[in-house]
Coordinates of N, CA and C in Angstrom, one line a residue:
M110 N 100.3 124.7 73.2 CA 99.3 125.0 74.3 C 100.1 125.3 75.6
S111 N 99.8 126.4 76.1 CA 100.5 126.8 77.3 C 99.8 126.4 78.6
D112 N 100.6 126.1 79.6 CA 100.0 125.7 80.9 C 99.8 127.0 81.8
K113 N 100.1 128.1 81.2 CA 100.1 129.4 82.0 C 98.7 129.7 82.6
G114 N 97.7 129.5 81.8 CA 96.4 129.8 82.3 C 95.7 128.7 83.0
R115 N 96.3 127.5 83.0 CA 95.6 126.3 83.6 C 96.0 126.2 85.1
R116 N 95.0 125.8 85.8 CA 95.2 125.5 87.2 C 95.2 124.0 87.4
R117 N 96.0 123.4 88.2 CA 95.9 122.0 88.5 C 94.8 121.8 89.5
K118 N 93.9 120.9 89.2 CA 92.9 120.6 90.2 C 93.4 119.6 91.2
T119 N 93.3 119.9 92.4 CA 93.8 119.0 93.5 C 92.7 118.7 94.5
I120 N 92.9 117.6 95.1 CA 92.0 117.2 96.2 C 92.7 117.1 97.5
G121 N 92.2 117.7 98.5 CA 92.8 117.7 99.8 C 92.5 116.4 100.5
L122 N 93.5 115.7 101.0 CA 93.3 114.4 101.7 C 93.8 114.5 103.1
E123 N 93.0 114.2 104.0 CA 93.3 114.3 105.4 C 92.7 113.1 106.1
G124 N 93.4 112.4 106.9 CA 92.9 111.2 107.6 C 93.5 110.9 108.9
P125 N 93.0 109.9 109.6 CA 93.5 109.6 110.9 C 95.0 109.1 110.7
G126 N 95.8 109.5 111.6 CA 97.2 109.0 111.6 C 98.1 109.9 110.7
M127 N 97.5 111.0 110.1 CA 98.3 111.9 109.3 C 98.8 113.1 110.1
A128 N 98.4 113.1 111.3 CA 98.9 114.2 112.2 C 98.7 115.6 111.7
G129 N 97.5 115.8 111.1 CA 97.2 117.1 110.6 C 97.9 117.5 109.3
E130 N 98.7 116.6 108.7 CA 99.3 116.8 107.5 C 98.3 116.8 106.4
R131 N 98.5 117.5 105.4 CA 97.5 117.6 104.2 C 98.3 117.3 103.0
E132 N 97.8 116.3 102.2 CA 98.5 116.0 101.0 C 97.6 116.4 99.8
K133 N 98.2 116.9 98.8 CA 97.4 117.3 97.6 C 97.5 116.2 96.6
L134 N 96.4 115.7 96.1 CA 96.4 114.7 95.1 C 95.7 115.3 93.8
T135 N 96.3 115.0 92.7 CA 95.7 115.5 91.5 C 94.7 114.4 91.0
R136 N 93.9 114.8 90.0 CA 92.9 113.8 89.5 C 93.7 112.7 88.9
T137 N 94.8 112.9 88.3 CA 95.6 111.8 87.8 C 96.0 110.8 88.9
D138 N 96.4 111.3 90.0 CA 96.8 110.5 91.2 C 95.6 109.6 91.5
V139 N 94.4 110.2 91.6 CA 93.2 109.5 92.0 C 92.9 108.4 90.9
A140 N 93.0 108.8 89.6 CA 92.7 107.8 88.6 C 93.7 106.7 88.6
E141 N 94.9 106.9 88.9 CA 95.9 105.8 89.0 C 95.6 104.9 90.1
A142 N 95.2 105.4 91.2 CA 94.8 104.6 92.4 C 93.6 103.8 92.1
V143 N 92.6 104.3 91.4 CA 91.4 103.6 91.0 C 91.7 102.5 90.1
R144 N 92.6 102.7 89.1 CA 93.0 101.7 88.2 C 93.8 100.6 88.9
A145 N 94.6 100.9 89.9 CA 95.4 99.9 90.6 C 94.4 99.0 91.5
M146 N 93.4 99.7 92.1 CA 92.4 98.9 92.8 C 91.6 98.0 91.9
A147 N 91.3 98.4 90.7 CA 90.5 97.6 89.8 C 91.2 96.4 89.3
S148 N 92.6 96.5 89.3 CA 93.4 95.4 88.8 C 93.8 94.4 89.9
F149 N 93.5 94.8 91.1 CA 93.8 93.9 92.3 C 93.0 92.6 92.2
P150 N 93.7 91.5 92.5 CA 92.9 90.2 92.4 C 92.0 90.0 93.6
W151 N 90.9 90.7 93.7 CA 90.0 90.6 94.8 C 89.4 89.2 94.9
Q152 N 89.0 88.6 93.8 CA 88.4 87.3 93.9 C 89.4 86.3 94.5
E153 N 90.6 86.3 94.1 CA 91.6 85.4 94.7 C 91.7 85.6 96.2
M154 N 91.8 86.9 96.6 CA 91.9 87.2 98.0 C 90.7 86.6 98.8
L155 N 89.5 86.8 98.2 CA 88.3 86.3 98.9 C 88.3 84.7 98.9
D156 N 88.8 84.1 97.9 CA 88.9 82.6 97.9 C 89.8 82.1 99.0
V157 N 91.0 82.8 99.2 CA 91.9 82.4 100.2 C 91.3 82.7 101.6
Q158 N 90.6 83.8 101.7 CA 89.9 84.0 103.0 C 88.9 83.0 103.3
R159 N 88.1 82.5 102.3 CA 87.1 81.5 102.5 C 87.7 80.2 102.9
E160 N 88.8 79.8 102.2 CA 89.6 78.6 102.6 C 90.1 78.6 104.0
T161 N 90.7 79.8 104.4 CA 91.2 79.9 105.7 C 90.1 79.7 106.7
A162 N 88.9 80.3 106.5 CA 87.8 80.2 107.4 C 87.4 78.7 107.5
Q163 N 87.4 78.0 106.4 CA 87.0 76.6 106.5 C 88.0 75.8 107.4
V164 N 89.3 76.1 107.2 CA 90.3 75.4 108.0 C 90.2 75.7 109.5
L165 N 89.9 77.0 109.8 CA 89.7 77.4 111.2 C 88.5 76.7 111.8
R166 N 87.4 76.6 111.0 CA 86.2 75.9 111.5 C 86.5 74.4 111.8
G167 N 87.3 73.8 110.9 CA 87.7 72.4 111.1 C 88.5 72.2 112.3
I168 N 89.4 73.1 112.6 CA 90.2 73.1 113.8 C 89.4 73.2 115.0
K169 N 88.4 74.2 115.0 CA 87.5 74.4 116.1 C 86.7 73.1 116.4
E170 N 86.1 72.6 115.3 CA 85.3 71.4 115.5 C 86.1 70.2 116.0
A171 N 87.3 70.0 115.5 CA 88.2 68.9 116.0 C 88.6 69.2 117.4
S172 N 88.8 70.4 117.8 CA 89.2 70.7 119.2 C 88.0 70.4 120.1
E173 N 86.8 70.7 119.7 CA 85.6 70.4 120.5 C 85.5 68.9 120.6
R174 N 85.7 68.2 119.5 CA 85.6 66.7 119.6 C 86.7 66.1 120.5
A175 N 87.9 66.7 120.4 CA 89.0 66.2 121.2 C 88.8 66.5 122.7
A176 N 88.1 67.5 123.0 CA 87.8 67.8 124.4 C 86.8 66.8 124.9
G177 N 85.9 66.3 124.1 CA 85.0 65.3 124.5 C 85.7 64.0 124.6
D178 N 86.6 63.7 123.7 CA 87.4 62.4 123.7 C 88.4 62.4 124.9
G179 N 88.9 63.6 125.2 CA 89.8 63.7 126.3 C 89.2 63.3 127.6
A180 N 87.9 63.6 127.8 CA 87.1 63.2 129.0 C 87.0 61.7 129.1
A181 N 87.0 61.0 127.9 CA 86.9 59.6 127.9 C 88.3 58.9 128.0
G182 N 89.3 59.7 128.2 CA 90.7 59.1 128.3 C 91.5 59.0 127.1
K183 N 91.0 59.6 126.0 CA 91.7 59.5 124.7 C 92.5 60.8 124.5
E184 N 93.7 60.8 124.1 CA 94.5 62.0 123.8 C 94.5 62.2 122.3
A185 N 94.2 63.4 121.8 CA 94.2 63.6 120.4 C 94.7 65.0 120.1
S186 N 95.2 65.2 119.0 CA 95.7 66.6 118.6 C 94.6 67.2 117.7
P187 N 93.9 68.2 118.1 CA 92.8 68.7 117.3 C 93.3 69.3 115.9
T188 N 94.5 69.9 116.0 CA 95.0 70.5 114.7 C 95.3 69.4 113.7
R189 N 96.0 68.3 114.2 CA 96.3 67.2 113.2 C 95.0 66.6 112.7
A190 N 94.0 66.4 113.6 CA 92.7 65.8 113.2 C 92.1 66.7 112.1
A191 N 92.1 68.0 112.3 CA 91.5 68.9 111.3 C 92.2 68.9 110.0
L192 N 93.5 68.8 110.0 CA 94.2 68.9 108.8 C 94.4 67.5 108.1
A193 N 93.9 66.5 108.7 CA 94.0 65.1 108.1 C 93.0 64.9 107.1

């Protein structure tokens, strides 16, 4: 089978930061990108993000408590208190 009569289907891609450059992507390029995104460990990333948010909330709460304790003459490290 000859490729002589076939045209490659391409998709023009233009976006911010590309300075007017235009890149041609084939359907195969797009399919590979979709497969790569499908295999990315999204759930693991979301779990790490959730854990990070919990730690930051703990630090904020400990900092607020330490600010109250500081007024009473007690010195405390909010980060150590949150991580303890």
